Structure formats: C-alpha cells, structure tokens
mmCIF file of C-alpha atoms and ligand atoms in Angstrom:
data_model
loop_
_atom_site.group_PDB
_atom_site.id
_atom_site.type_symbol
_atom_site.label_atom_id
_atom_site.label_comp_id
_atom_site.label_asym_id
_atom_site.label_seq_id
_atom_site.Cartn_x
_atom_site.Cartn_y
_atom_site.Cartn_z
ATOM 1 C CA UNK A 116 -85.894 169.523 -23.415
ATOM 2 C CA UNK A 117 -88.838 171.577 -24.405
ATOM 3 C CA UNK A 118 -90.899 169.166 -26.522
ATOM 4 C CA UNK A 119 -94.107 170.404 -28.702
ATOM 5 C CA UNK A 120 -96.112 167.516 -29.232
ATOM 6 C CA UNK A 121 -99.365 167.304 -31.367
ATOM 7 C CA UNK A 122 -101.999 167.484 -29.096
ATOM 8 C CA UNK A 123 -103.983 164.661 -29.653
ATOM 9 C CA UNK A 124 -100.737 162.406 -29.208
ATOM 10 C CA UNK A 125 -101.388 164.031 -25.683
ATOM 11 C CA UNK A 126 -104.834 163.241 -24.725
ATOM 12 C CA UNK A 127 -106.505 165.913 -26.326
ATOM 13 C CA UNK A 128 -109.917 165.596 -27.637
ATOM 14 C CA UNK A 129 -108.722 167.440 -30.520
ATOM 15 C CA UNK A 130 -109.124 165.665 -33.895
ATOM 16 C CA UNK A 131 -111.923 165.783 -36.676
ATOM 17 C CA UNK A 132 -113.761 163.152 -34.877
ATOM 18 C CA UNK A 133 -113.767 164.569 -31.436
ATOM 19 C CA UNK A 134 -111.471 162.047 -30.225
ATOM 20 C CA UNK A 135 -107.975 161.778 -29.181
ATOM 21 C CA UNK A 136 -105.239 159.266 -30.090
ATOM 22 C CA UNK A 137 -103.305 159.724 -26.807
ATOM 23 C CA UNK A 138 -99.877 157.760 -26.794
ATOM 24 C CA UNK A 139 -98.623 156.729 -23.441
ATOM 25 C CA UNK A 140 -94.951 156.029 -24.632
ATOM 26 C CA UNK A 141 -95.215 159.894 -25.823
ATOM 27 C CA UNK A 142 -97.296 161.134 -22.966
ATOM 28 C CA UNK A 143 -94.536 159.343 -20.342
ATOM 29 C CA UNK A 144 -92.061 161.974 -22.170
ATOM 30 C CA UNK A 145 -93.459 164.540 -19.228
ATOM 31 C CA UNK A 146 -91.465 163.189 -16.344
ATOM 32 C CA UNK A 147 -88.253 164.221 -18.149
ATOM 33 C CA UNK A 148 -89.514 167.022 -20.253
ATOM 34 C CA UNK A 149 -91.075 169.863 -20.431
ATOM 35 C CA UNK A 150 -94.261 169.195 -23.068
ATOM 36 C CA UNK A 151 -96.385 171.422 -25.210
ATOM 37 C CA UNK A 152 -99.660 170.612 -26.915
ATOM 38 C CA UNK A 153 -99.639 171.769 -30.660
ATOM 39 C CA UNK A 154 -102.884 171.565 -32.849
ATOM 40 C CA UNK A 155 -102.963 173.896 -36.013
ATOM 41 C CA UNK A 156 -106.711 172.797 -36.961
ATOM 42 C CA UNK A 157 -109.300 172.960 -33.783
ATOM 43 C CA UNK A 158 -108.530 177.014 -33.342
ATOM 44 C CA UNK A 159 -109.697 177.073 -37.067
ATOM 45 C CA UNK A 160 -112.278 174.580 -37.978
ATOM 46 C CA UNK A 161 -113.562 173.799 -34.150
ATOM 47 C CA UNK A 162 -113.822 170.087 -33.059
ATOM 48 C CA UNK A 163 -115.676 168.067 -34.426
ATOM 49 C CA UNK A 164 -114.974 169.557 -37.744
ATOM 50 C CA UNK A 165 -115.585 168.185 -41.315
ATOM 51 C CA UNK A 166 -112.229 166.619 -42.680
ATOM 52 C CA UNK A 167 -109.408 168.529 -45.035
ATOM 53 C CA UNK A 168 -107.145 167.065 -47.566
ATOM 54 C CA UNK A 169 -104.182 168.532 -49.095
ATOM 55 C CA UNK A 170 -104.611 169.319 -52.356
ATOM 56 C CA UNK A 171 -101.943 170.016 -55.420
ATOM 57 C CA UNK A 172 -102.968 172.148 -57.729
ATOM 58 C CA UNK A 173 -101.058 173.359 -60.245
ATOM 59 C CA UNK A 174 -97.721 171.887 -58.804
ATOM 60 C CA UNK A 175 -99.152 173.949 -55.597
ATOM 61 C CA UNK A 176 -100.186 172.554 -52.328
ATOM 62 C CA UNK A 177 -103.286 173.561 -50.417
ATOM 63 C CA UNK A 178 -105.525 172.465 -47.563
ATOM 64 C CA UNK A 179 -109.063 172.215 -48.647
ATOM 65 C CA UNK A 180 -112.040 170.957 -46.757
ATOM 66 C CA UNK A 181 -113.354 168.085 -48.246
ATOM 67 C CA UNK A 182 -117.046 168.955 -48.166
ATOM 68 C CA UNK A 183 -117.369 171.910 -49.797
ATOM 69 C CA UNK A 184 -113.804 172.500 -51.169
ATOM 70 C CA UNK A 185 -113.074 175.841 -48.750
ATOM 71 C CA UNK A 186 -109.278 176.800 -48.541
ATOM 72 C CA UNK A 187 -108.314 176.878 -44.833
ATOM 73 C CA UNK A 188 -104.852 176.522 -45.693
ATOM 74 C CA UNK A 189 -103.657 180.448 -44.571
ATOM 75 C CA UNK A 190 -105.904 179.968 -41.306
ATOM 76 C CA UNK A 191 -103.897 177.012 -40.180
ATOM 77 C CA UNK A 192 -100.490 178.532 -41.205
ATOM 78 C CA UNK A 193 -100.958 181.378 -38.929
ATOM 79 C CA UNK A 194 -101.976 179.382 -36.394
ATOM 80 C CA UNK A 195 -98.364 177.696 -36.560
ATOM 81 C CA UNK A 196 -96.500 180.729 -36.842
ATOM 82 C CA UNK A 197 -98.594 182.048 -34.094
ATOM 83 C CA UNK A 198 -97.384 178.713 -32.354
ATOM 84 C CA UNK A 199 -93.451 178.814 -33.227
ATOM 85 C CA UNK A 200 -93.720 182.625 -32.357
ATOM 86 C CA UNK A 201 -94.867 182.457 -28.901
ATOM 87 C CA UNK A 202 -92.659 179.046 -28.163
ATOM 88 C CA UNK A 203 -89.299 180.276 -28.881
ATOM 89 C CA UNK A 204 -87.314 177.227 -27.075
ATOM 90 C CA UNK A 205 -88.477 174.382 -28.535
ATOM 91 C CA UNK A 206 -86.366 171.770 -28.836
ATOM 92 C CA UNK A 207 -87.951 168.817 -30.731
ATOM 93 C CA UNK A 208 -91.521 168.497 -32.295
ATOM 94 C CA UNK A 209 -93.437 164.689 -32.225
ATOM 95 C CA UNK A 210 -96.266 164.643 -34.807
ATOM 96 C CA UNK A 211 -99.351 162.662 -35.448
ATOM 97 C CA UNK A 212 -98.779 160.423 -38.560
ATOM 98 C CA UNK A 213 -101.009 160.782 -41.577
ATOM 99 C CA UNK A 214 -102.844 164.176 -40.868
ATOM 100 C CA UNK A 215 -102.528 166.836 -43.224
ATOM 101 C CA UNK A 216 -101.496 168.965 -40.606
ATOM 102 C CA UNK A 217 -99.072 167.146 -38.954
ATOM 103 C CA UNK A 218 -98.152 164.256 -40.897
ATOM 104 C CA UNK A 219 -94.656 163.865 -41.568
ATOM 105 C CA UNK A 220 -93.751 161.711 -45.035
ATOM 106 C CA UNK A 221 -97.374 160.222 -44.382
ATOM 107 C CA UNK A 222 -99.783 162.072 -45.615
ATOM 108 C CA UNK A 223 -102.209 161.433 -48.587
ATOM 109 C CA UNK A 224 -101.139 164.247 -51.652
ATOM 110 C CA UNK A 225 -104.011 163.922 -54.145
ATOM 111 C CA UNK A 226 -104.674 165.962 -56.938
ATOM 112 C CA UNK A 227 -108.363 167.922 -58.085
ATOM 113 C CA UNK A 228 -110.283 165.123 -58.316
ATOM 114 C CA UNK A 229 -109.135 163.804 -54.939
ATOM 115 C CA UNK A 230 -106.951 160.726 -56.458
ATOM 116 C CA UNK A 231 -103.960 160.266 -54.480
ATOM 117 C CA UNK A 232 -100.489 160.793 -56.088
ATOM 118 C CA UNK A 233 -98.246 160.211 -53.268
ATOM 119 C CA UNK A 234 -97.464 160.704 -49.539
ATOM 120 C CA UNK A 235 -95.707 163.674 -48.208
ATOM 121 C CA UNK A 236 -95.701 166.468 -45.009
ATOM 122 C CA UNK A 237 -98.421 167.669 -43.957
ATOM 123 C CA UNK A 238 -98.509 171.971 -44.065
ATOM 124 C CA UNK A 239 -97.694 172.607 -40.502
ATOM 125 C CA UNK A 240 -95.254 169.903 -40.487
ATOM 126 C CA UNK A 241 -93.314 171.389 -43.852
ATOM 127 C CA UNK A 242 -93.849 174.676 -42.018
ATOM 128 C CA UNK A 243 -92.066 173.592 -38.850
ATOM 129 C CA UNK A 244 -89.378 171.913 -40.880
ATOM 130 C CA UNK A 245 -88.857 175.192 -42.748
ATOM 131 C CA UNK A 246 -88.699 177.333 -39.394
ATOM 132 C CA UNK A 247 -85.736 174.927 -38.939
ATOM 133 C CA UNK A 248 -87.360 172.504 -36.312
ATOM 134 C CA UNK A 249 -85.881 169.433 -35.842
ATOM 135 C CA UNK A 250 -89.503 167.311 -36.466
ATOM 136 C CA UNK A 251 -90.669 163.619 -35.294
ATOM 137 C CA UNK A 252 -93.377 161.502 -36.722
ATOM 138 C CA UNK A 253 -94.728 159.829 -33.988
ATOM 139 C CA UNK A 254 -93.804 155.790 -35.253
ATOM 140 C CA UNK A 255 -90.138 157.043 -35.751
ATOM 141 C CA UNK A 256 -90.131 158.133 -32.379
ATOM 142 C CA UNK A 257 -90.979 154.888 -30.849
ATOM 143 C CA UNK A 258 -88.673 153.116 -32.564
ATOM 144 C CA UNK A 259 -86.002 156.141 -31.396
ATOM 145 C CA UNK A 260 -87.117 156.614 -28.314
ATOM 146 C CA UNK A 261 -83.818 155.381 -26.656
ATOM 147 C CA UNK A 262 -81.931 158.190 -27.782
ATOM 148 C CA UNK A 263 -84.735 160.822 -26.149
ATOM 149 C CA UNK A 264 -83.347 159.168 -22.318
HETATM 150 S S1 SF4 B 489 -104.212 168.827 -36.482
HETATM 151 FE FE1 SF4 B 489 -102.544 167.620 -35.632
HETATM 152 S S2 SF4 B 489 -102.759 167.849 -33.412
HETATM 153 FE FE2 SF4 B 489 -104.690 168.519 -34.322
HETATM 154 S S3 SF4 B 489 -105.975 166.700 -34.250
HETATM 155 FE FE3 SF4 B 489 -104.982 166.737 -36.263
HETATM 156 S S4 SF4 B 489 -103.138 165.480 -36.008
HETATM 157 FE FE4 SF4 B 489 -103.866 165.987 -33.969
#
C-alpha cells in the first residue's frame, strides 16, 4: 500500500516546537509499504512556528494563529490539495492525534474567546476525509495495526 503518514509520526522535525514525535510502530510500516510524509503547516508557517487553533465562528470553522489571531486556514488547505493532487494512489492516511491539522476526532474546537466546546477533525484531516480518503488517527492504528499485515 501507498501510505501518507503525517510527517512528524515519521521523524520529521516538523511540529510547532521544532521537534518530532516519531512512532516506531508507524515508522516500521516502511518494510511493507510504500510511505509518504504529509505536513500541511511547516510549508506555511515555517518550523518553529507560533501555535494555531481552530476556531468556530459563526457555526464556521477556521485556523487562526493564536498570537495574533491571523487566518492561515486557506494557506494550509492548498497545501493539502496540493498534497492529494500530486499523490494520486494513496491508499490509507495515519495522522497525528490532537493537531488542528491532522487530528482526527481529537482536536480542541473552541469558540472566540478560545474556550473549548468540543473535540473534532482537524482541517486537513476533514479535508482528506472529504477527498474520500480512508483516514487513521495514529492511537487507532496501534490498536489496528494487525489488520495493516
Ligand atoms: S501539521 Fe500534522 S504533520 Fe505537521 S507537525 Fe503538525 S501534526 Fe505533524
């Protein structure tokens, strides 16, 4: 399979922070399978970067950096088509819990005044889901993982 993988699941000194959270269970996935790094936010923001929340608004959801409120939200949406675009055969997607890029059912919603109201996709994730992706979070995975072999 042709597996697109969020890229600091892979090593990838990728996230706000500078770090990576590399997975070996995930990473190990390359002997049988062909793997691509995904990450919607470095091309945008750079790493480090200042964080970004997703915001609802108005019953609409946005991703906003948290330091001076700035709406990155189209930036990192192109980035992801740009991504499904020029990876036609992908299979499966595995993505990083909790981010509101790639979080899948994790991801802090909060409203204006940064309160959260829920947990829910992140915008690349809902994006991939509505490109008709069949999308991972990384914990499901690993308790999955059997039916991957
Ligand atoms: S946007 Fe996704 S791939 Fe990039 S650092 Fe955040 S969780 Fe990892």
């Amino acid at each position: 399979m042709t597996l697109a993988v969020s890229a600091c699941l892979l090593g990838e000194m990728c996230r706000y922070d500078g770090a990576s959270k590399g997975c070996a269970e995930i990473m190990a996935l390359g002997k049988e399978h062909t793997l691509i790094p995904f990450c919607p936010e470095a091309p945008v923001l750079g790493t480090p970067r200042g964080r970004i929340s997703v915001i609802e608004r108005d019953g609409v959801r946005r991703l906003l950096r948290d330091e001076d409120g700035m709406d990155v939200t189209d930036a990192i949406m192109a980035v992801t088509e740009a991504f499904i675009q020029s990876h036609p055969n992908i299979d499966r997607v595995i993505l990083k819990s909790k981010s509101p890029s790639c979080g899948l059912g994790t991801t802090p919603m909060l409203d204006e005044d940064k309160e959260m109201i829920g947990l829910g996709n992140g915008l690349a994730a809902e994006y991939l889901i509505e490109c008709g992706l069949q999308v991972w979070d990384e914990n499901n995975f690993k308790k999955e993982n059997e039916c991957w072999k």
